[in-house]
XYZ file of C-alpha atoms in Angstrom:
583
model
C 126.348 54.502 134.421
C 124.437 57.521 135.404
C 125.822 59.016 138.679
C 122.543 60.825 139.925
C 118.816 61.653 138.484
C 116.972 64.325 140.680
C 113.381 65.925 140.302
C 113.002 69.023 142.032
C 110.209 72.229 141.589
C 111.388 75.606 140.473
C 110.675 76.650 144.551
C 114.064 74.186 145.046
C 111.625 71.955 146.565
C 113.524 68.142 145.871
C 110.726 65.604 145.765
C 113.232 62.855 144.121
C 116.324 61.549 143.633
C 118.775 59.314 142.922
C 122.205 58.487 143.553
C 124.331 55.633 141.476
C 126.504 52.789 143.111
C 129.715 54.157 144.117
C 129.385 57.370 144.008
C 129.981 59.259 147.185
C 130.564 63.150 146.436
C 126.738 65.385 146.570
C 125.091 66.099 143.597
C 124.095 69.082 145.286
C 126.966 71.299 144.034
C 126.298 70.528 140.288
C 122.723 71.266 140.294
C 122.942 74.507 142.144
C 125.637 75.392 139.483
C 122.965 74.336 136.918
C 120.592 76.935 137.937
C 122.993 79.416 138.874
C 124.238 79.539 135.454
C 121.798 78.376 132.959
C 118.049 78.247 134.726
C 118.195 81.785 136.578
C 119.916 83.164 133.715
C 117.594 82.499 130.546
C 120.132 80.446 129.064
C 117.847 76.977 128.373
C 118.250 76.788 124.972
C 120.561 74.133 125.456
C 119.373 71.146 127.409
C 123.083 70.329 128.369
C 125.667 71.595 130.829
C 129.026 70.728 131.909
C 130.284 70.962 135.478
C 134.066 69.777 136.399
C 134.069 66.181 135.242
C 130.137 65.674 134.845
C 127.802 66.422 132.142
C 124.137 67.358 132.876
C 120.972 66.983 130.683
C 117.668 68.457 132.162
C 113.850 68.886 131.275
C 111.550 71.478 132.565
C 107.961 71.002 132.955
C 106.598 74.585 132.671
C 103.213 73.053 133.317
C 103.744 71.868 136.991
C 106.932 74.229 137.332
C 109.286 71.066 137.603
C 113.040 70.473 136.689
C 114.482 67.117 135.536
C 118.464 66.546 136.214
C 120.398 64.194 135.136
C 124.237 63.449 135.823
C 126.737 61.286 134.510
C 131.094 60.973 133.964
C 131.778 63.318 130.726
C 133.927 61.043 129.365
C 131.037 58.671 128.693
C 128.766 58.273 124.994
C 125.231 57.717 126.582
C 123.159 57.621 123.598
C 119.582 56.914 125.716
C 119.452 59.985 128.027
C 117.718 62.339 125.925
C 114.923 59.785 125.620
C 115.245 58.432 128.902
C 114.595 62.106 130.845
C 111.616 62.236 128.687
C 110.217 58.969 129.277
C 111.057 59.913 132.876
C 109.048 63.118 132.843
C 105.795 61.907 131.007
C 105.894 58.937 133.331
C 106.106 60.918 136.829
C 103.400 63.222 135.413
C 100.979 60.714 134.943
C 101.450 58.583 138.108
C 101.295 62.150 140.171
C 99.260 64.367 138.560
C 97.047 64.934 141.515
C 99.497 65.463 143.863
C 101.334 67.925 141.269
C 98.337 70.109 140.674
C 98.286 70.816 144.465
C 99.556 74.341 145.015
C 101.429 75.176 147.607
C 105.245 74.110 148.594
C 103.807 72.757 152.056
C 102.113 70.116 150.102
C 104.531 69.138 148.066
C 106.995 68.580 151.146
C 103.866 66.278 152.792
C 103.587 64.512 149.874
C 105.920 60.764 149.467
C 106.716 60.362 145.552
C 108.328 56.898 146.147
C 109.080 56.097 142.625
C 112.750 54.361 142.891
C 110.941 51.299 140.967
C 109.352 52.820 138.091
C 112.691 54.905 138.072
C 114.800 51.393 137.854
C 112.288 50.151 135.737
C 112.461 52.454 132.808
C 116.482 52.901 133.442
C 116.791 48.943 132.715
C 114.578 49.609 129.587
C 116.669 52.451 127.968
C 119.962 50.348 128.730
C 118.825 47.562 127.097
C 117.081 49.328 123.963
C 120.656 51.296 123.622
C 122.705 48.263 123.696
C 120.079 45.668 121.390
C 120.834 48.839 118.709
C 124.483 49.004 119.154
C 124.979 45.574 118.490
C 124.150 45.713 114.879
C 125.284 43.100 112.827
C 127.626 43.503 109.787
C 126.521 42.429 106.316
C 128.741 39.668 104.385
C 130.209 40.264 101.378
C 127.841 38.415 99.671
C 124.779 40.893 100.933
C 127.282 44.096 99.658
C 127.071 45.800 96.559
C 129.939 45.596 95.898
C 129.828 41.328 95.426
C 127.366 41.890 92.364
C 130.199 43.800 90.298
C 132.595 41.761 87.796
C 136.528 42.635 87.693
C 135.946 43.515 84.648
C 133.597 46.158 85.101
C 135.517 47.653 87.758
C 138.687 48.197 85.091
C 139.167 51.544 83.474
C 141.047 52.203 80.280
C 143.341 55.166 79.681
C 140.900 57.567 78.374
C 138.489 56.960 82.086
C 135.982 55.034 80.262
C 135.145 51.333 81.588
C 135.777 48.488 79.190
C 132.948 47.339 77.726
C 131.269 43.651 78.976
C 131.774 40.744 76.366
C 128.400 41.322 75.453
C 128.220 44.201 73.909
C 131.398 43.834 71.637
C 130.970 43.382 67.900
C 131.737 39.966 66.806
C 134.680 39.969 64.485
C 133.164 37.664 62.233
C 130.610 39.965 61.310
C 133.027 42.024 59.150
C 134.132 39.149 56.892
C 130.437 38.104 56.588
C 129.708 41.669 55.384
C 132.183 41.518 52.806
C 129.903 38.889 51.224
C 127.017 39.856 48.494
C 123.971 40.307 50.423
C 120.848 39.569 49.394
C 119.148 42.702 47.936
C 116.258 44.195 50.290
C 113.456 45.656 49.298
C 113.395 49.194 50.247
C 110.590 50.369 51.955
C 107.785 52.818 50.679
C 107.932 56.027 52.165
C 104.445 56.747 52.906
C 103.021 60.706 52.031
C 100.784 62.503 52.940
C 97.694 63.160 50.118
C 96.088 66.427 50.768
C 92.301 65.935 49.061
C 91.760 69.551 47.672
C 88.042 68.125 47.293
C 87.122 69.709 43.662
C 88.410 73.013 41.715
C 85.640 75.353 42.825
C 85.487 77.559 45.572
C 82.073 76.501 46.712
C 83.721 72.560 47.264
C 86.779 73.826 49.262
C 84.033 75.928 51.342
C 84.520 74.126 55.358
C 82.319 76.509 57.387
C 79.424 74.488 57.184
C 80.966 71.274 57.705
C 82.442 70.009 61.080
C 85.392 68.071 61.564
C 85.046 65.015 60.524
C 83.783 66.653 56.491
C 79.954 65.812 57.288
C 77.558 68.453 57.196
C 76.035 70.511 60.302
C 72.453 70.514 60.808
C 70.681 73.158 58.475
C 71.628 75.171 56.050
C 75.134 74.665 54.537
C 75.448 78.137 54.101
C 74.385 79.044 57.547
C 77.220 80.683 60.238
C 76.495 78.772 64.101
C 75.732 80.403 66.537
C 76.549 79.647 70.285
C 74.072 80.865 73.175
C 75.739 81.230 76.096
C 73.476 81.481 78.919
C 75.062 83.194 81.937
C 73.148 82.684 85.303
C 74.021 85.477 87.357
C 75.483 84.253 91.073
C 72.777 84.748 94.263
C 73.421 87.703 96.429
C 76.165 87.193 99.301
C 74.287 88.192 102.561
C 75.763 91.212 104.175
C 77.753 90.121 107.477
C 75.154 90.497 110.410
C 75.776 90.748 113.809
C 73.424 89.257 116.517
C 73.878 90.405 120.277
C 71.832 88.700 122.702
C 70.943 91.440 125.404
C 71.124 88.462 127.849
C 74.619 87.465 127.459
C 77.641 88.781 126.641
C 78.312 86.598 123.998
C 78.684 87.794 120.350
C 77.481 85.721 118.012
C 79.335 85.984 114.597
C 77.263 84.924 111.171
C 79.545 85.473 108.435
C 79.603 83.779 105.511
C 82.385 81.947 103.903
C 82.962 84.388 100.638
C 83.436 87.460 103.533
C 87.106 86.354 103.654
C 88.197 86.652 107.442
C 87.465 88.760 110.340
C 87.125 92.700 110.033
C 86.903 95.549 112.685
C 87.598 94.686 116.439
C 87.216 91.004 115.633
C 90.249 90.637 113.819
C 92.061 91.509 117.586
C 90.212 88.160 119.095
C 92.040 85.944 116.081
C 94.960 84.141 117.933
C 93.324 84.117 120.995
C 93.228 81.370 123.497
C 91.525 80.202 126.500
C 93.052 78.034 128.942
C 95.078 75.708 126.898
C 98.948 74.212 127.111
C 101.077 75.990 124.364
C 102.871 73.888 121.998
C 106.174 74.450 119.760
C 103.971 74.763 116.736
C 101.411 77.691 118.683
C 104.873 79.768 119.013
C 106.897 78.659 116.306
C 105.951 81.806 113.792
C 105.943 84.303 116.681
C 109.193 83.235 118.243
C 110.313 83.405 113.946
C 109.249 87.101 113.956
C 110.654 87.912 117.275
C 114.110 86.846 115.977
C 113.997 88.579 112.764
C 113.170 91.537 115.704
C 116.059 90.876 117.551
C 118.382 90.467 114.501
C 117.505 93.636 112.979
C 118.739 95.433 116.355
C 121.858 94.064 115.915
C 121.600 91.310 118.029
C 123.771 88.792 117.023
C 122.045 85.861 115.014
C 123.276 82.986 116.726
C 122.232 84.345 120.096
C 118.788 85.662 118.963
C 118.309 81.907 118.402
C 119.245 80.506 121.329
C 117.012 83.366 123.179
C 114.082 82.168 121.167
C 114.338 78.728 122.301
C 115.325 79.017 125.775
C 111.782 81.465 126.101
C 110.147 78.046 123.891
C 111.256 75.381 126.405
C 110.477 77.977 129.248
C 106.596 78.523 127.812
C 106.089 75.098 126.316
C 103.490 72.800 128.340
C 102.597 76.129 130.039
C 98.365 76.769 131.133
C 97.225 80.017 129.040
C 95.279 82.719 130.802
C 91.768 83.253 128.802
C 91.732 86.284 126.392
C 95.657 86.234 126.270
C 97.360 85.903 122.960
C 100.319 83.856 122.106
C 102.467 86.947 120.736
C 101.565 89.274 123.790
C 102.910 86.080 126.191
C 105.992 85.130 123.829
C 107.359 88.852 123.932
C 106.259 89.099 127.837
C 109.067 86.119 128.479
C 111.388 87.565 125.714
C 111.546 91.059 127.440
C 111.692 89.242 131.103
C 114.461 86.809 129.850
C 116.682 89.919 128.307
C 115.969 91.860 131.507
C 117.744 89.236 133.366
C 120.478 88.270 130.972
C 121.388 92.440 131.678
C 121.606 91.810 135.687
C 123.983 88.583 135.665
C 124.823 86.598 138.629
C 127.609 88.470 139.285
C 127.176 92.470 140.257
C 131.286 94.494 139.872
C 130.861 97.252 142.368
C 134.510 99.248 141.645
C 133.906 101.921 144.646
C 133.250 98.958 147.602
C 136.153 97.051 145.839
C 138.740 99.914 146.044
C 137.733 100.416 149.966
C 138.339 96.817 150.421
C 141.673 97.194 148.938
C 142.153 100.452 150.836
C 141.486 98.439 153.946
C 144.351 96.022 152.870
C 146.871 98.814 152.099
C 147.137 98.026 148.603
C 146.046 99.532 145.343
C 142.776 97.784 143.123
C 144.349 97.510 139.737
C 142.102 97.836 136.893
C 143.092 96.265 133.257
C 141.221 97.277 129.930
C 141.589 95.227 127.277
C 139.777 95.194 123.586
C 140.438 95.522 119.863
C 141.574 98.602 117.873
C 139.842 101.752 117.783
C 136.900 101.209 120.204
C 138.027 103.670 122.624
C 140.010 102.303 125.385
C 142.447 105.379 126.447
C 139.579 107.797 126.365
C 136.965 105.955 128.722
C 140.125 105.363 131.005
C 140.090 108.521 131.232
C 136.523 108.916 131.849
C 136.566 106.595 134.729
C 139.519 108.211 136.291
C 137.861 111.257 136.226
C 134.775 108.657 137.998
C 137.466 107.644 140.803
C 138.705 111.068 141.016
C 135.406 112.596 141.867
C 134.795 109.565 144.505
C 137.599 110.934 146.197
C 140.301 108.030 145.085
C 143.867 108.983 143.737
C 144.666 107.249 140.130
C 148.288 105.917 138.666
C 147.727 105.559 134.724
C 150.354 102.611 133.442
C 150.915 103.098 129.934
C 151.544 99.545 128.482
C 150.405 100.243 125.363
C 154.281 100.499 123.776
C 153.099 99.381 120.017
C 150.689 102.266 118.996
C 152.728 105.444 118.214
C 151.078 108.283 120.023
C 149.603 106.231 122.908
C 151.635 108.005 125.702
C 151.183 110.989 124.319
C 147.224 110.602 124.521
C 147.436 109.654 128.327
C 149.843 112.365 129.248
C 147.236 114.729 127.977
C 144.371 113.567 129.956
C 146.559 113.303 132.931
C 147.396 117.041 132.159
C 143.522 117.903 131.665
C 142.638 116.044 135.094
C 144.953 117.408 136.845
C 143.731 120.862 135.746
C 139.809 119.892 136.780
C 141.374 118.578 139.993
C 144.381 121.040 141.418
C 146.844 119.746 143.290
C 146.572 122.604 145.409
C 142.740 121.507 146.533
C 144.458 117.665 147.706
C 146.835 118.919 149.959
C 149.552 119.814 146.730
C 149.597 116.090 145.475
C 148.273 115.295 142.035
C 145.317 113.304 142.018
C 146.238 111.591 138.487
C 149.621 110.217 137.223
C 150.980 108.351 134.326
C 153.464 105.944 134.550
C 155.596 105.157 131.467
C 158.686 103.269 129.863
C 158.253 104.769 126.321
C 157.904 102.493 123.674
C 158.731 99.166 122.609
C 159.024 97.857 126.596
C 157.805 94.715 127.491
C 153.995 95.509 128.730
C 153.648 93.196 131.570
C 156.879 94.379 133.074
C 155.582 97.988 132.670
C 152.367 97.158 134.492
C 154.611 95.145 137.324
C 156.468 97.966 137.933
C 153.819 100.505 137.876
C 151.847 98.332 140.614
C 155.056 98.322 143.047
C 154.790 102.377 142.712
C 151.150 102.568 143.416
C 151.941 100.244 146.758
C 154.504 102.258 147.875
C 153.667 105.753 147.027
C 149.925 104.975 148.166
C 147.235 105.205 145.183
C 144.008 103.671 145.644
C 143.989 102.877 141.922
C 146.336 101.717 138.947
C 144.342 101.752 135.510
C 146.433 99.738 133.198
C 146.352 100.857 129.273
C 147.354 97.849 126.637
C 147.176 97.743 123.385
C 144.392 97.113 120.788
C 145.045 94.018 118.908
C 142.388 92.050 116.898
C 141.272 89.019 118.146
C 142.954 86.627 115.848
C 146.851 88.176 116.083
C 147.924 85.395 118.373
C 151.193 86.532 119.403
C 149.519 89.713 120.665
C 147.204 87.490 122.379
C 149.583 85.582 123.863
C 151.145 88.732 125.111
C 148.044 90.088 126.768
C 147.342 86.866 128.534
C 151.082 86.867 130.020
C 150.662 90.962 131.294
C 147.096 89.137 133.048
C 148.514 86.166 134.344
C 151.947 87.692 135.560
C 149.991 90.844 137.724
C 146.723 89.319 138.384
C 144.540 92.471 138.292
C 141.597 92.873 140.672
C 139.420 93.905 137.842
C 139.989 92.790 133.478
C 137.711 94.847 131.677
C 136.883 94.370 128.100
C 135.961 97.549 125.861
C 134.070 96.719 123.108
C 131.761 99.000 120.624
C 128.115 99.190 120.649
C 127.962 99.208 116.930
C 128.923 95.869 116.204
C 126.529 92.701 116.250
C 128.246 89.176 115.339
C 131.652 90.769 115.696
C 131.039 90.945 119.056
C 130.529 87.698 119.784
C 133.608 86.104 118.022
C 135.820 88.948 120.097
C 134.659 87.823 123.633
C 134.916 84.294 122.619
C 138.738 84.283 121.582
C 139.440 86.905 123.951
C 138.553 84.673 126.782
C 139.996 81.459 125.081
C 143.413 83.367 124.800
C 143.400 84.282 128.230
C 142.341 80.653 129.061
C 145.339 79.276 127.016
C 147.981 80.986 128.255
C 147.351 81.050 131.670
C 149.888 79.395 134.021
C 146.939 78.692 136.968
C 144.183 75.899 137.083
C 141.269 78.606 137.518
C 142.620 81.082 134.449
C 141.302 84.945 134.937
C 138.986 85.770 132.181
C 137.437 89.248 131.518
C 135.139 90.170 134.705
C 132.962 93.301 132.765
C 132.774 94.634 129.765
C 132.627 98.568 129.020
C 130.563 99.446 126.228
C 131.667 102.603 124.116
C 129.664 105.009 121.666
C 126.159 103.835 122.809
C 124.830 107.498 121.611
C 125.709 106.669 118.190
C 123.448 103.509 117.972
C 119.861 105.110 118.506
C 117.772 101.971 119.295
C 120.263 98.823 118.006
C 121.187 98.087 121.388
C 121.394 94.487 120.444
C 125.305 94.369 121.048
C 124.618 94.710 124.569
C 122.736 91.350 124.739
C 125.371 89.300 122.911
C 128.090 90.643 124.941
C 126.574 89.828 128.223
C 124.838 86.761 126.662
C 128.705 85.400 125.648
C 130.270 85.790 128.890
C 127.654 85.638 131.641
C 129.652 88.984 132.828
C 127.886 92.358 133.477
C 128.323 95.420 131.564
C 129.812 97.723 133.934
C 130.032 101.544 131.744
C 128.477 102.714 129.181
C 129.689 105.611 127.026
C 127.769 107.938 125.857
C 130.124 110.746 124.477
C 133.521 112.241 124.150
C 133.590 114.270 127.606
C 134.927 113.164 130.749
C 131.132 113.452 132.409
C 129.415 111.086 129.653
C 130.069 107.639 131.506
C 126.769 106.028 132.702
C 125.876 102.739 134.194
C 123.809 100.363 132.242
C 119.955 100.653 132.688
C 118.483 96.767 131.930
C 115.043 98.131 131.398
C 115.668 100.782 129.560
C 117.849 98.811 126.882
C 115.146 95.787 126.582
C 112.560 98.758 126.189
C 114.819 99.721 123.334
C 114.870 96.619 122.228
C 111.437 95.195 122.171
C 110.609 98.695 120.499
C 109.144 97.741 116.605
């Protein structure tokens, strides 16, 4: 059933594994997927993965810096894994605790973990416990509810009211009997109430000296009562005192129980702790706080969720430093996990790309992509003006044919370019051009045609415009993923605003299950950056930034910061978690 199971330390040291009956291929591709994509990149929220045709479940041990894998076919239900990694964790923890808490990869390497029985062992248990509760018997008919109820019960009449039982209908017999003189009742004596006014004179109907049962009170009749109340006032609460023994450097705190808490520099030591494994429930209201945090700066709220519990299952089991509080270690993993989810796996380096292609006698082709209105035509023409002071030429394809004006906008930057760079100063050629059809053209045969005209007139690089649609216009979509799939550009480049938080996330998502769709090849191509626009409008709420990056696993390539050709920066990963983490 399960294809491999392999325990290995977060040095890649492997100190066990296991490979099922049959199966030939290395497990060694899957895993290193596994922590290419998920371990190295913060994203353990999820204790799942998929890879190809196998599904993966792992378990780290934060306390002895281990990693539990296990893989199996994806078409199959196994109900016992999640319990059965566990059980395999706590298990291999106790039988090699010594050995673990060794440091030093050289002896873990000398060390022999031979544990293929206790492996088999608890594998034959959690087979057998899933199949004894699969096999649960059915109940009979007789054991239903459903067996208890009459026909009759079960019949409605027109009005949706169930016909009474035999036993509660009036016998008919009962009218004719009534008919008949019956014999006269008694009626009964309504019983009132007899107020006893006591006498005539005012002195009788006097009750003040009486209590309340009508007797008399002790004394005069006459006499009012009086109550002493006799009020012992409370002792003194000591004054908090504070001891300090010149011999240690212990403080010794004697407060008493009415002072209420910790004042002063004492109430920094509350939530301290000394060499101790953190649990879910020590993080659980930080990690609550620090996605409130995260929320607030427009981070979007299903990804501030998973961020919280990836940085849980990363600092759970984990040895505490003394004097180190929970909150100051939670937000130290926070800010390290964001840092990283901002420098992905994958690093798009445009200038060594274009020299490559330069090499090959070819132009890089560049496609941006997004919804309406964030600013697509005007940071293509920021990053031309980018290429153009890097000493590239640039052919502009204008395949945006549905927005009126759109061809209009790039002829002007090409104009403005054009004018920063003379033709005169690159030997009387113009550094920028724009290739167009006009409007209502099929777009990918626009951007086909404009790539056979950067090949043979020689530019280093064709930026190719297309239209905004929203994410949900599928015949747009379906448009966008044929121009993709039809040229195959070097670069796809989604441009998406800083302002928006959840937005962003649906927008990558269906932008890269379009593409996926439609594409004619096994291996579709998917957006490879993204370029964030109006980041100077945002002041702190960089939190877009996170989901974007978080949602595709794909670096953020630009960022703009303005409405001239110079404000295009690359994306700082410190300075945007600083941001960030920033109360």
């Amino acid at each position: 059933m399960l294809d491999f199971f392999t325990i290995f330390s977060k040095g890649g040291i492997v100190l066990w594994c296991f490979q099922g009956a049959g199966v030939t291929e290395s497990f060694t591709g899957p895993v290193n997927a596994l922590i290419r994509s998920v371990i190295l990149q913060e994203r353990s929220g999820n204790n799942s993965y998929t890879h190809e045709a196998l599904s993966l479940k792992y378990k780290l041990d934060n306390e002895f810096e281990l990693i539990f894998v296990v893989g199996f076919q994806k078409i199959l239900t196994l109900t016992y894994v999640d319990k059965f990694i566990d059980d395999i964790q706590l298990h291999f923890r106790d039988r090699y605790k010594n050995d673990l808490e060794q440091k030093g990869a050289l002896k873990l390497i000398q060390n022999n973990f031979d544990f293929d029985d206790d492996f088999k062992m608890l594998l034959r248990e959690a087979e057998e416990s899933s199949k004894a509760r699969s096999h649960a018997t059915m109940r009979t008919f007789k054991e239903s509810e459903k067996s208890q109820k009459t026909v009759k019960s079960m019949i409605e009449t027109k009005g949706g009211e169930k016909v009474k039982e035999p036993g509660g209908k009036k016998n008919k017999n009962t009218k004719k009997e009534g008919n008949k003189s019956p014999k006269p009742q008694k009626p009964k004596e309504k019983q009132m109430r007899v107020w006893d006014m006591g006498g005539s004179s005012t002195k009788e109907l006097d009750y003040s000296g009486r209590n309340g049962d009508g007797s008399q009170n002790g004394g005069d009749q006459n006499q009012e009562a009086h109550i002493d109340l006799v009020c012992t006032p409370p002792p003194p609460v000591p004054p908090k005192r504070f001891l300090v023994k010149e011999t240690s450097p212990l403080i010794t705190l004697l407060i008493s129980k009415k002072a209420g808490g910790f004042g002063g520099m004492f109430g920094m030591l509350k939530g301290l702790v000394g060499s101790k494994s953190l649990t879910r429930e020590d993080m659980e209201s930080v990690l609550e706080k620090m996605r409130e945090h995260l929320i607030a700066k427009n981070v979007a709220a299903d990804i501030s969720s998973q961020l919280c519990d990836s940085v849980a299952k990363k600092l759970e089991g984990k040895v505490m430093g003394t004097f180190t509080t929970v909150a100051s270690t939670v937000k130290q993993a926070l800010q390290d996990s964001l840092v990283q989810i901002l420098q992905p796996k994958r690093r798009v380096d445009i200038l060594r790309d274009v020299m490559e292609a330069q090499s090959q006698r070819r132009p890089f082709v560049i496609t941006f992509c997004g919804v309406n209105g964030v600013g697509k035509s005007t940071n293509l023409a920021k990053i031309s003006f980018w290429l153009i002071e890097n000493g590239f030429t640039v052919l502009i394809a204008a395949c945006d044919t549905f927005r009126a004006g759109a061809v209009e906008q790039l002829r002007t930057h090409q104009r403005r370019l054009n004018s920063l760079h003379p033709p005169q100063q690159h030997g009387g050629r113009p550094v920028v051009q724009l290739y167009e059809k006009g409007y209502g053209k099929d777009a990918a045969g626009i951007a086909m045609e404009a790539i056979a005209y950067a090949r043979n007139q020689a530019f280093d690089v064709v930026l190719v415009d297309t239209a905004g649609r929203m994410q949900d216009n599928a015949p747009l979509m379906t448009a966008l993923a044929k121009l993709i799939a039809v040229n195959m550009p070097d670069l796809v480049l989604f441009v998406g605003e800083a302002l928006v938080g959840n937005e962003a996330v649906d927008q990558l998502v269906k932008f890269n299950q379009a593409l996926a769709d439609h594409s004619m090849s096994d291996k579709p191509r998917l957006i490879d950056g993204i370029v964030l626009t109006k980041f100077d409008t945002i002041d702190d709420k960089v939190g877009a930034a996170i989901s974007m990056t978080y949602i595709t696993g794909q670096p953020i390539v630009f960022v703009g910061t303005g409405q001239t050709y110079n404000d295009l920066r690359s994306l700082n990963a410190r300075a945007v978690v600083s941001a960030l983490m920033k109360a």
